[in-house]
mmCIF file of C-alpha atoms and ligand atoms in Angstrom:
data_model
loop_
_atom_site.group_PDB
_atom_site.id
_atom_site.type_symbol
_atom_site.label_atom_id
_atom_site.label_comp_id
_atom_site.label_asym_id
_atom_site.label_seq_id
_atom_site.Cartn_x
_atom_site.Cartn_y
_atom_site.Cartn_z
ATOM 1 C CA MET W 1 215.134 169.062 -41.514
ATOM 2 C CA ASN W 2 217.238 171.350 -40.147
ATOM 3 C CA GLY W 3 220.407 173.683 -41.794
ATOM 4 C CA ASN W 4 218.362 175.660 -44.323
ATOM 5 C CA ARG W 5 221.443 176.872 -45.803
ATOM 6 C CA ALA W 6 219.883 177.118 -49.316
ATOM 7 C CA ALA W 7 217.087 179.448 -47.743
ATOM 8 C CA GLU W 8 219.537 181.768 -46.069
ATOM 9 C CA LEU W 9 221.584 181.970 -49.183
ATOM 10 C CA LEU W 10 218.139 182.605 -51.315
ATOM 11 C CA ARG W 11 217.501 185.432 -48.814
ATOM 12 C CA GLU W 12 220.860 187.041 -48.764
ATOM 13 C CA ARG W 13 220.829 186.355 -52.792
ATOM 14 C CA PHE W 14 217.281 187.706 -53.833
ATOM 15 C CA GLY W 15 216.106 189.323 -50.759
ATOM 16 C CA ARG W 16 213.043 188.557 -48.360
ATOM 17 C CA GLY W 17 210.009 187.447 -49.486
ATOM 18 C CA PRO W 18 206.847 185.234 -49.065
ATOM 19 C CA GLU W 19 206.928 182.075 -48.078
ATOM 20 C CA LEU W 20 209.595 179.695 -49.279
ATOM 21 C CA ILE W 21 210.029 176.312 -50.266
ATOM 22 C CA VAL W 22 213.342 173.835 -49.332
ATOM 23 C CA ALA W 23 213.877 170.205 -50.673
ATOM 24 C CA ARG W 24 216.705 168.245 -49.676
ATOM 25 C CA ALA W 25 217.958 164.829 -51.343
ATOM 26 C CA PRO W 26 221.239 163.043 -50.725
ATOM 27 C CA GLY W 27 223.832 161.703 -52.610
ATOM 28 C CA ARG W 28 224.671 157.816 -52.249
ATOM 29 C CA VAL W 29 227.323 154.992 -51.821
ATOM 30 C CA ASN W 30 226.530 152.008 -53.783
ATOM 31 C CA LEU W 31 227.475 148.723 -51.383
ATOM 32 C CA ILE W 32 227.495 146.531 -54.179
ATOM 33 C CA GLY W 33 225.732 146.226 -58.186
ATOM 34 C CA GLU W 34 227.862 147.966 -59.898
ATOM 35 C CA HIS W 35 226.932 148.628 -63.779
ATOM 36 C CA THR W 36 223.774 146.194 -63.261
ATOM 37 C CA ASP W 37 221.188 149.279 -63.163
ATOM 38 C CA TYR W 38 221.069 149.648 -66.858
ATOM 39 C CA ASN W 39 221.027 146.039 -67.373
ATOM 40 C CA GLU W 40 217.680 145.994 -65.565
ATOM 41 C CA GLY W 41 219.599 144.166 -62.692
ATOM 42 C CA TYR W 42 219.627 144.426 -59.045
ATOM 43 C CA VAL W 43 221.583 147.079 -57.051
ATOM 44 C CA LEU W 44 222.282 147.547 -52.913
ATOM 45 C CA PRO W 45 222.983 151.516 -52.816
ATOM 46 C CA PHE W 46 222.239 153.663 -49.145
ATOM 47 C CA ALA W 47 221.658 157.363 -48.989
ATOM 48 C CA ILE W 48 224.371 159.412 -47.316
ATOM 49 C CA ASP W 49 223.928 161.981 -44.856
ATOM 50 C CA ARG W 50 225.132 164.673 -47.264
ATOM 51 C CA TYR W 51 222.768 166.428 -49.279
ATOM 52 C CA THR W 52 221.899 168.922 -51.604
ATOM 53 C CA GLU W 53 219.568 171.637 -50.478
ATOM 54 C CA VAL W 54 217.101 174.036 -53.084
ATOM 55 C CA ALA W 55 215.272 176.736 -51.793
ATOM 56 C CA VAL W 56 212.603 178.158 -54.267
ATOM 57 C CA ARG W 57 209.937 180.978 -54.236
ATOM 58 C CA PRO W 58 207.596 182.107 -56.442
ATOM 59 C CA ARG W 59 208.088 185.279 -58.882
ATOM 60 C CA THR W 60 204.978 187.114 -60.295
ATOM 61 C CA ASP W 61 206.462 187.166 -63.810
ATOM 62 C CA ARG W 62 207.756 184.418 -65.899
ATOM 63 C CA VAL W 63 211.608 184.818 -64.875
ATOM 64 C CA VAL W 64 213.612 182.230 -63.269
ATOM 65 C CA ARG W 65 216.810 182.923 -61.430
ATOM 66 C CA VAL W 66 218.979 180.151 -59.900
ATOM 67 C CA TYR W 67 221.833 180.873 -57.392
ATOM 68 C CA SER W 68 224.582 177.844 -57.042
ATOM 69 C CA ALA W 69 226.888 178.370 -53.906
ATOM 70 C CA ALA W 70 229.232 175.754 -55.291
ATOM 71 C CA VAL W 71 229.930 177.474 -58.268
ATOM 72 C CA ASP W 72 229.177 180.939 -57.245
ATOM 73 C CA GLU W 73 226.938 181.745 -59.986
ATOM 74 C CA THR W 74 223.309 182.673 -60.756
ATOM 75 C CA LEU W 75 221.632 181.282 -63.899
ATOM 76 C CA SER W 76 218.662 183.329 -65.454
ATOM 77 C CA MET W 77 216.281 182.236 -68.069
ATOM 78 C CA GLU W 78 212.591 183.128 -69.198
ATOM 79 C CA LEU W 79 209.834 180.737 -69.172
ATOM 80 C CA PRO W 80 208.743 178.591 -71.307
ATOM 81 C CA LEU W 81 212.147 177.371 -72.569
ATOM 82 C CA ARG W 82 212.738 178.058 -76.279
ATOM 83 C CA ASN W 83 214.402 174.469 -77.241
ATOM 84 C CA PRO W 84 216.953 174.507 -75.045
ATOM 85 C CA LYS W 85 220.335 172.517 -75.442
ATOM 86 C CA PRO W 86 222.961 171.207 -72.866
ATOM 87 C CA GLN W 87 226.076 173.759 -72.537
ATOM 88 C CA GLY W 88 228.022 171.035 -70.519
ATOM 89 C CA ARG W 89 227.574 173.277 -66.946
ATOM 90 C CA TRP W 90 226.023 172.768 -63.884
ATOM 91 C CA SER W 91 222.657 174.362 -64.899
ATOM 92 C CA ASP W 92 222.223 171.509 -67.648
ATOM 93 C CA TYR W 93 220.753 169.583 -64.829
ATOM 94 C CA LEU W 94 218.347 172.372 -63.962
ATOM 95 C CA VAL W 95 217.254 172.767 -67.454
ATOM 96 C CA GLY W 96 217.046 168.864 -68.030
ATOM 97 C CA ILE W 97 214.469 168.962 -65.355
ATOM 98 C CA LEU W 98 212.135 171.999 -66.045
ATOM 99 C CA GLN W 99 211.919 170.853 -69.665
ATOM 100 C CA GLY W 100 210.987 167.625 -68.151
ATOM 101 C CA PHE W 101 208.264 169.043 -66.189
ATOM 102 C CA SER W 102 207.144 171.816 -69.043
ATOM 103 C CA GLU W 103 206.300 168.789 -71.230
ATOM 104 C CA LEU W 104 203.866 167.607 -68.546
ATOM 105 C CA ARG W 105 202.268 171.110 -67.880
ATOM 106 C CA PRO W 106 203.234 174.448 -68.501
ATOM 107 C CA PHE W 107 204.598 176.803 -65.960
ATOM 108 C CA PRO W 108 202.282 179.287 -64.493
ATOM 109 C CA HIS W 109 204.592 181.567 -63.417
ATOM 110 C CA GLY W 110 208.628 181.941 -62.656
ATOM 111 C CA PHE W 111 210.858 181.744 -59.406
ATOM 112 C CA ASP W 112 213.956 182.320 -57.304
ATOM 113 C CA ALA W 113 216.176 179.590 -55.920
ATOM 114 C CA ALA W 114 219.128 178.605 -54.616
ATOM 115 C CA ILE W 115 221.247 175.681 -54.189
ATOM 116 C CA TRP W 116 223.666 174.212 -51.318
ATOM 117 C CA GLY W 117 224.951 170.769 -51.244
ATOM 118 C CA ASN W 118 227.863 168.988 -49.577
ATOM 119 C CA VAL W 119 228.180 166.134 -51.463
ATOM 120 C CA PRO W 120 231.606 165.996 -53.256
ATOM 121 C CA LEU W 121 231.253 167.147 -56.544
ATOM 122 C CA GLY W 122 232.053 164.265 -59.540
ATOM 123 C CA ALA W 123 233.201 161.695 -56.794
ATOM 124 C CA GLY W 124 231.270 158.727 -57.562
ATOM 125 C CA LEU W 125 228.497 159.898 -54.923
ATOM 126 C CA SER W 126 225.880 161.204 -57.023
ATOM 127 C CA SER W 127 225.848 164.742 -56.482
ATOM 128 C CA SER W 128 224.103 165.106 -59.986
ATOM 129 C CA ALA W 129 221.324 163.033 -58.801
ATOM 130 C CA SER W 130 220.994 164.380 -55.590
ATOM 131 C CA LEU W 131 220.897 167.790 -57.316
ATOM 132 C CA GLU W 132 217.975 166.756 -59.959
ATOM 133 C CA VAL W 133 216.159 165.022 -57.294
ATOM 134 C CA ALA W 134 216.329 167.863 -54.611
ATOM 135 C CA PHE W 135 214.849 170.528 -57.550
ATOM 136 C CA ALA W 136 212.633 168.260 -58.500
ATOM 137 C CA VAL W 137 211.087 167.668 -55.278
ATOM 138 C CA ALA W 138 211.117 171.897 -54.673
ATOM 139 C CA LEU W 139 209.137 172.355 -58.330
ATOM 140 C CA VAL W 140 206.801 169.827 -57.493
ATOM 141 C CA GLN W 141 205.646 171.386 -54.136
ATOM 142 C CA LEU W 142 206.275 174.976 -56.022
ATOM 143 C CA TYR W 143 203.376 174.088 -58.473
ATOM 144 C CA GLY W 144 201.581 171.873 -56.721
ATOM 145 C CA LEU W 145 201.729 169.104 -59.160
ATOM 146 C CA GLU W 146 200.741 165.730 -59.063
ATOM 147 C CA LEU W 147 203.535 163.516 -59.454
ATOM 148 C CA ASP W 148 204.426 160.208 -57.313
ATOM 149 C CA GLY W 149 207.687 159.555 -56.036
ATOM 150 C CA LEU W 150 208.476 156.945 -58.905
ATOM 151 C CA GLU W 151 207.693 159.069 -61.770
ATOM 152 C CA LEU W 152 209.740 161.981 -60.040
ATOM 153 C CA VAL W 153 212.490 159.839 -60.361
ATOM 154 C CA ARG W 154 212.065 158.938 -63.774
ATOM 155 C CA LEU W 155 211.953 162.587 -64.725
ATOM 156 C CA CYS W 156 215.204 163.168 -63.025
ATOM 157 C CA GLN W 157 216.839 159.870 -64.844
ATOM 158 C CA ARG W 158 215.580 161.098 -68.217
ATOM 159 C CA ALA W 159 216.795 164.755 -67.443
ATOM 160 C CA GLU W 160 220.077 163.011 -67.128
ATOM 161 C CA ALA W 161 220.176 160.748 -69.876
ATOM 162 C CA GLY W 162 218.031 162.420 -72.557
ATOM 163 C CA PHE W 163 218.923 166.185 -72.103
ATOM 164 C CA VAL W 164 222.528 166.130 -69.978
ATOM 165 C CA GLY W 165 223.632 163.534 -72.207
ATOM 166 C CA MET W 166 224.793 160.996 -69.527
ATOM 167 C CA PRO W 167 223.146 157.575 -70.499
ATOM 168 C CA CYS W 168 222.615 156.992 -66.849
ATOM 169 C CA GLY W 169 220.605 154.052 -64.825
ATOM 170 C CA ILE W 170 218.312 154.629 -62.256
ATOM 171 C CA MET W 171 220.088 154.148 -59.290
ATOM 172 C CA ASP W 172 221.069 157.105 -58.107
ATOM 173 C CA GLN W 173 217.881 159.172 -58.788
ATOM 174 C CA TYR W 174 216.003 156.380 -57.073
ATOM 175 C CA THR W 175 218.420 156.256 -53.917
ATOM 176 C CA ALA W 176 218.202 160.006 -53.907
ATOM 177 C CA TYR W 177 214.358 159.992 -53.351
ATOM 178 C CA PHE W 178 213.766 156.879 -51.555
ATOM 179 C CA GLY W 179 216.713 155.967 -49.213
ATOM 180 C CA GLU W 180 215.979 155.377 -45.686
ATOM 181 C CA ALA W 181 218.180 156.024 -42.624
ATOM 182 C CA GLY W 182 220.112 153.112 -41.431
ATOM 183 C CA HIS W 183 219.506 151.082 -44.548
ATOM 184 C CA ALA W 184 220.590 149.987 -48.003
ATOM 185 C CA LEU W 185 218.015 149.874 -50.142
ATOM 186 C CA PHE W 186 217.940 146.040 -52.233
ATOM 187 C CA LEU W 187 216.319 147.752 -55.711
ATOM 188 C CA ASP W 188 215.622 145.623 -58.588
ATOM 189 C CA THR W 189 215.758 148.083 -61.640
ATOM 190 C CA ARG W 190 213.648 146.032 -63.935
ATOM 191 C CA ALA W 191 210.483 145.736 -61.495
ATOM 192 C CA LEU W 192 211.583 149.372 -60.008
ATOM 193 C CA GLU W 193 210.620 148.262 -56.409
ATOM 194 C CA HIS W 194 213.071 147.921 -53.471
ATOM 195 C CA ARG W 195 213.096 146.135 -49.814
ATOM 196 C CA ALA W 196 214.905 148.330 -47.115
ATOM 197 C CA VAL W 197 217.828 146.435 -45.744
ATOM 198 C CA PRO W 198 219.347 147.394 -42.451
ATOM 199 C CA LEU W 199 222.901 148.329 -42.926
ATOM 200 C CA ASP W 200 224.188 147.213 -39.276
ATOM 201 C CA LEU W 201 227.042 145.510 -38.989
ATOM 202 C CA GLU W 202 228.406 145.276 -35.399
ATOM 203 C CA GLY W 203 231.605 146.561 -34.811
ATOM 204 C CA MET W 204 232.383 147.330 -38.537
ATOM 205 C CA ALA W 205 232.583 150.851 -40.433
ATOM 206 C CA LEU W 206 232.296 151.567 -44.039
ATOM 207 C CA VAL W 207 235.104 153.886 -44.800
ATOM 208 C CA VAL W 208 234.799 156.077 -47.953
ATOM 209 C CA VAL W 209 238.482 157.226 -49.510
ATOM 210 C CA ASP W 210 238.006 159.747 -52.351
ATOM 211 C CA SER W 211 241.030 159.043 -54.716
ATOM 212 C CA SER W 212 240.533 162.702 -56.186
ATOM 213 C CA VAL W 213 241.105 161.818 -59.324
ATOM 214 C CA ARG W 214 238.361 163.053 -61.762
ATOM 215 C CA ARG W 215 238.760 161.405 -65.632
ATOM 216 C CA ALA W 216 237.263 162.670 -68.464
ATOM 217 C CA LEU W 217 236.646 159.410 -69.502
ATOM 218 C CA ALA W 218 233.833 158.638 -67.035
ATOM 219 C CA GLY W 219 231.322 159.736 -69.459
ATOM 220 C CA SER W 220 232.613 158.300 -72.335
ATOM 221 C CA GLY W 221 233.708 155.320 -71.243
ATOM 222 C CA TYR W 222 230.554 154.958 -69.132
ATOM 223 C CA ALA W 223 228.756 155.442 -72.256
ATOM 224 C CA LEU W 224 230.360 152.954 -74.001
ATOM 225 C CA ARG W 225 230.184 150.073 -71.181
ATOM 226 C CA ARG W 226 226.606 150.651 -71.652
ATOM 227 C CA ARG W 227 226.895 150.235 -75.620
ATOM 228 C CA GLU W 228 228.749 147.171 -75.138
ATOM 229 C CA CYS W 229 226.260 145.521 -72.531
ATOM 230 C CA GLU W 230 223.113 146.119 -75.049
ATOM 231 C CA GLU W 231 225.513 144.974 -77.733
ATOM 232 C CA ALA W 232 226.443 141.577 -75.568
ATOM 233 C CA ALA W 233 222.599 141.167 -75.206
ATOM 234 C CA ARG W 234 221.569 141.170 -78.360
ATOM 235 C CA TRP W 235 224.501 138.844 -79.035
ATOM 236 C CA LEU W 236 223.377 136.286 -76.639
ATOM 237 C CA SER W 237 219.426 136.777 -77.593
ATOM 238 C CA ARG W 238 220.287 135.732 -81.221
ATOM 239 C CA ARG W 239 222.163 132.774 -80.300
ATOM 240 C CA PHE W 240 219.832 131.590 -77.709
ATOM 241 C CA PRO W 241 216.638 132.582 -79.425
ATOM 242 C CA GLY W 242 213.246 132.006 -77.863
ATOM 243 C CA ARG W 243 215.270 132.274 -74.266
ATOM 244 C CA GLY W 244 213.185 135.900 -74.030
ATOM 245 C CA ILE W 245 216.822 137.686 -73.407
ATOM 246 C CA ARG W 246 215.887 141.390 -73.637
ATOM 247 C CA THR W 247 218.663 142.996 -71.408
ATOM 248 C CA LEU W 248 221.918 141.035 -69.485
ATOM 249 C CA ARG W 249 219.089 140.339 -66.548
ATOM 250 C CA ASP W 250 217.894 137.467 -68.677
ATOM 251 C CA VAL W 251 221.224 135.625 -68.863
ATOM 252 C CA ASP W 252 222.696 132.975 -66.587
ATOM 253 C CA GLY W 253 226.353 131.984 -66.052
ATOM 254 C CA ALA W 254 225.253 128.495 -67.870
ATOM 255 C CA MET W 255 224.577 130.390 -70.895
ATOM 256 C CA LEU W 256 228.056 132.095 -70.670
ATOM 257 C CA GLU W 257 229.954 129.242 -69.928
ATOM 258 C CA MET W 258 228.414 127.718 -73.119
ATOM 259 C CA VAL W 259 229.608 130.947 -75.557
ATOM 260 C CA ARG W 260 233.207 131.371 -74.038
ATOM 261 C CA GLY W 261 235.355 131.447 -76.813
ATOM 262 C CA GLU W 262 232.692 131.678 -79.402
ATOM 263 C CA MET W 263 231.242 135.417 -78.282
ATOM 264 C CA PRO W 264 233.416 138.779 -78.674
ATOM 265 C CA GLY W 265 235.836 138.645 -75.808
ATOM 266 C CA THR W 266 234.962 141.931 -74.799
ATOM 267 C CA LEU W 267 231.242 141.630 -74.886
ATOM 268 C CA TRP W 268 231.611 138.131 -73.215
ATOM 269 C CA ARG W 269 233.571 139.866 -70.209
ATOM 270 C CA ARG W 270 231.231 142.511 -69.916
ATOM 271 C CA ALA W 271 228.214 140.110 -69.795
ATOM 272 C CA ARG W 272 230.125 138.108 -67.059
ATOM 273 C CA HIS W 273 230.518 141.110 -65.102
ATOM 274 C CA VAL W 274 226.908 142.045 -65.164
ATOM 275 C CA VAL W 275 225.358 138.019 -64.776
ATOM 276 C CA GLU W 276 228.114 137.734 -61.776
ATOM 277 C CA GLU W 277 227.575 141.204 -60.050
ATOM 278 C CA ASN W 278 223.914 140.276 -60.240
ATOM 279 C CA ALA W 279 224.361 137.260 -57.739
ATOM 280 C CA ARG W 280 226.707 138.750 -55.382
ATOM 281 C CA VAL W 281 223.925 141.885 -55.051
ATOM 282 C CA LEU W 282 221.814 138.979 -53.768
ATOM 283 C CA ALA W 283 224.548 137.357 -51.937
ATOM 284 C CA THR W 284 225.052 140.851 -50.246
ATOM 285 C CA VAL W 285 221.521 140.778 -48.683
ATOM 286 C CA ASP W 286 221.916 137.293 -47.574
ATOM 287 C CA ALA W 287 224.697 138.414 -45.679
ATOM 288 C CA LEU W 288 224.149 141.559 -44.333
ATOM 289 C CA GLU W 289 220.843 139.797 -42.900
ATOM 290 C CA LYS W 290 223.124 137.305 -41.094
ATOM 291 C CA GLY W 291 225.305 139.807 -39.935
ATOM 292 C CA ASP W 292 228.245 138.256 -41.822
ATOM 293 C CA SER W 293 230.421 140.972 -42.126
ATOM 294 C CA ASP W 294 233.913 138.535 -43.420
ATOM 295 C CA GLU W 295 231.289 137.822 -46.309
ATOM 296 C CA VAL W 296 230.204 141.392 -47.147
ATOM 297 C CA GLY W 297 233.668 142.307 -47.226
ATOM 298 C CA ARG W 298 234.822 139.340 -49.302
ATOM 299 C CA LEU W 299 231.686 140.095 -52.156
ATOM 300 C CA LEU W 300 233.117 143.990 -51.944
ATOM 301 C CA THR W 301 236.702 143.013 -52.943
ATOM 302 C CA VAL W 302 235.162 140.123 -55.755
ATOM 303 C CA SER W 303 233.276 143.044 -57.101
ATOM 304 C CA HIS W 304 236.260 145.107 -57.508
ATOM 305 C CA ALA W 305 238.075 142.343 -59.352
ATOM 306 C CA SER W 306 235.454 142.084 -61.478
ATOM 307 C CA LEU W 307 235.045 145.919 -62.135
ATOM 308 C CA ARG W 308 238.937 146.007 -62.658
ATOM 309 C CA ASP W 309 239.182 142.920 -64.651
ATOM 310 C CA LEU W 310 236.170 142.182 -66.433
ATOM 311 C CA PHE W 311 234.337 145.556 -66.641
ATOM 312 C CA GLU W 312 237.660 147.221 -67.007
ATOM 313 C CA VAL W 313 236.473 150.691 -65.186
ATOM 314 C CA SER W 314 239.113 151.190 -62.409
ATOM 315 C CA ILE W 315 242.178 152.733 -62.767
ATOM 316 C CA PRO W 316 245.642 152.456 -61.069
ATOM 317 C CA GLU W 317 245.165 155.037 -58.029
ATOM 318 C CA ILE W 318 241.938 153.660 -57.572
ATOM 319 C CA ASP W 319 243.355 149.742 -57.454
ATOM 320 C CA PHE W 320 245.944 150.885 -55.230
ATOM 321 C CA LEU W 321 243.712 152.148 -52.890
ATOM 322 C CA VAL W 322 241.725 148.808 -52.536
ATOM 323 C CA ASP W 323 244.918 147.204 -52.654
ATOM 324 C CA TRP W 324 246.307 148.820 -49.690
ATOM 325 C CA GLY W 325 243.029 148.476 -47.683
ATOM 326 C CA LEU W 326 243.056 144.845 -48.112
ATOM 327 C CA GLU W 327 246.906 144.250 -47.135
ATOM 328 C CA HIS W 328 246.202 146.514 -43.992
ATOM 329 C CA GLY W 329 243.073 144.917 -42.235
ATOM 330 C CA ALA W 330 239.793 145.791 -44.360
ATOM 331 C CA ALA W 331 237.152 142.898 -44.747
ATOM 332 C CA GLY W 332 236.709 144.300 -48.569
ATOM 333 C CA ALA W 333 237.310 147.423 -50.563
ATOM 334 C CA ARG W 334 235.834 148.532 -53.903
ATOM 335 C CA LEU W 335 235.363 151.172 -56.078
ATOM 336 C CA VAL W 336 232.242 152.689 -56.231
ATOM 337 C CA GLY W 337 230.011 154.491 -58.969
ATOM 338 C CA GLY W 338 230.602 154.185 -62.607
ATOM 339 C CA GLY W 339 234.507 154.126 -62.654
ATOM 340 C CA PHE W 340 237.451 155.716 -63.956
ATOM 341 C CA GLY W 341 238.427 158.115 -60.902
ATOM 342 C CA GLY W 342 236.445 159.204 -57.825
ATOM 343 C CA VAL W 343 235.812 157.230 -54.343
ATOM 344 C CA THR W 344 236.569 153.803 -53.020
ATOM 345 C CA LEU W 345 234.615 152.174 -49.975
ATOM 346 C CA HIS W 346 236.435 150.101 -47.301
ATOM 347 C CA LEU W 347 234.712 147.401 -44.779
ATOM 348 C CA VAL W 348 236.969 148.032 -41.386
ATOM 349 C CA ALA W 349 236.527 147.669 -37.953
ATOM 350 C CA ALA W 350 235.254 150.635 -36.658
ATOM 351 C CA GLU W 351 237.944 150.915 -33.679
ATOM 352 C CA LEU W 352 240.607 151.149 -36.804
ATOM 353 C CA ARG W 353 239.222 153.958 -38.385
ATOM 354 C CA GLU W 354 241.129 156.835 -37.747
ATOM 355 C CA LYS W 355 244.118 154.985 -37.930
ATOM 356 C CA TYR W 356 243.551 153.476 -41.206
ATOM 357 C CA VAL W 357 242.191 156.781 -42.551
ATOM 358 C CA ALA W 358 245.793 158.388 -41.646
ATOM 359 C CA GLU W 359 247.792 155.849 -43.254
ATOM 360 C CA ILE W 360 245.851 155.128 -46.127
ATOM 361 C CA LYS W 361 245.849 158.826 -47.106
ATOM 362 C CA LYS W 362 250.137 158.750 -46.577
ATOM 363 C CA ALA W 363 250.721 155.614 -48.354
ATOM 364 C CA TYR W 364 248.463 157.081 -51.576
ATOM 365 C CA TRP W 365 250.564 160.305 -51.210
ATOM 366 C CA GLU W 366 253.696 158.885 -51.383
ATOM 367 C CA ARG W 367 252.839 156.721 -54.529
ATOM 368 C CA PHE W 368 250.884 159.082 -56.298
ATOM 369 C CA ARG W 369 251.871 162.860 -54.990
ATOM 370 C CA ILE W 370 248.145 163.272 -55.083
ATOM 371 C CA GLU W 371 245.884 163.808 -51.592
ATOM 372 C CA ALA W 372 243.201 161.553 -50.866
ATOM 373 C CA LYS W 373 240.290 162.468 -49.047
ATOM 374 C CA ALA W 374 238.330 160.495 -46.476
ATOM 375 C CA VAL W 375 234.505 161.364 -46.654
ATOM 376 C CA GLU W 376 232.511 160.506 -43.536
ATOM 377 C CA VAL W 377 229.556 159.124 -44.569
ATOM 378 C CA ARG W 378 226.383 157.394 -42.856
ATOM 379 C CA PRO W 379 223.386 155.767 -44.131
ATOM 380 C CA GLY W 380 220.883 158.767 -44.624
ATOM 381 C CA SER W 381 217.496 159.138 -45.624
ATOM 382 C CA GLY W 382 216.335 160.376 -48.587
ATOM 383 C CA ALA W 383 214.598 163.259 -50.255
ATOM 384 C CA LYS W 384 212.607 166.002 -47.990
ATOM 385 C CA TYR W 385 210.796 169.440 -48.339
ATOM 386 C CA GLU W 386 209.412 171.585 -45.752
ATOM 387 C CA ARG W 387 207.777 175.231 -45.934
ATOM 388 C CA ASP W 388 209.967 177.870 -44.628
ATOM 389 C CA LEU W 389 207.726 180.509 -42.853
ATOM 390 C CA GLY W 390 210.221 181.695 -40.319
ATOM 391 C CA HIS W 391 212.424 184.945 -41.100
ATOM 392 C CA ARG W 392 210.160 186.814 -43.918
HETATM 393 C C1 GLA C 401 226.647 155.584 -62.235
HETATM 394 C C2 GLA C 401 225.169 155.944 -63.096
HETATM 395 C C3 GLA C 401 224.048 155.336 -62.342
HETATM 396 C C4 GLA C 401 225.082 153.494 -62.244
HETATM 397 C C5 GLA C 401 226.178 153.506 -61.970
HETATM 398 C C6 GLA C 401 227.317 152.209 -62.313
HETATM 399 O O1 GLA C 401 226.415 156.232 -60.613
HETATM 400 O O2 GLA C 401 224.529 157.259 -62.762
HETATM 401 O O3 GLA C 401 223.192 154.363 -62.829
HETATM 402 O O4 GLA C 401 224.937 152.862 -63.458
HETATM 403 O O5 GLA C 401 226.834 154.307 -62.248
HETATM 404 O O6 GLA C 401 226.642 151.248 -61.269
#
């Protein structure tokens, strides 16, 4: 681990002091498997080489101070937290995590912390999960807590879904913790087990283009989709009693064919996306293992069409970037993350990368007068920490 910008910030803001701990956790790109994780399905994300770093140092009193470089603000609190409520601010993620830990064990003392990161915020690259996981890893080390990786991941997800109020699945936090350099994680979100799949498509580059659109709907639209999926699963379990349907993971294409026209249309489309997207994850793992980039690209594109038409979480700006890509040599392209804005992923011949990025930005500007941003990412590793003894 190098960098330690968070450690420098901590010293700058709160002065020099005894040994500190620096934890780091990455953002992610989801190759495929969108809106499947909260339906106990499959996903295929990879951690990226962009991170949030959290440096922490114990205090002798019960005060907590956290400086965030992204917003240039310091949060101050005193432990124990008394019935905290979310404020709709960046600090909610941290308070949610603190709250989760304090249910396990009261904190014996406070701490000073500083946060630095280079995951674009709110872009669909999971800056929030990278913050949660980095903060949680730092606290586990600071207080010497006994918590395994999966417990930590679940605590972070609960902080976001329960405290912050964004009812996310587990993919982002899981990837931030368990990501492996050079690999995607083929994760079964029901079993909570993964296999690392080498992400090595010879001669091809994964290009991330940020639409720069941040939609308020991202939270409410996401929550609505989640409720629709649960409703669809309930409908299907009533229609097919005895088939053990608990979530859309338990549904197959044949069942959906039988109830086409009978099931409420919106629920049917949501279910069909999820059932087919799960199958596409399995097919993508297969294609990756065979090094078949054409097939990977095709699956990405079909996934996008399904997110646009069946799951209805795309927007015109995102569709434009995807369509432009497909018309200009991309082997595949799709939106990434929850939808309603954020980034797109394009599978492009590596030698065309620069030209492709320059031209797509130009075309996007001409069409919407919005600047798209290319985000350089490589598959990076999951969470890490180190004790920083130097520069006292
Ligand atoms: C967000 C959520 C994830 C997942 C994706 C959609 O990133 O945090 O849990 O549901 O959207 O695939």
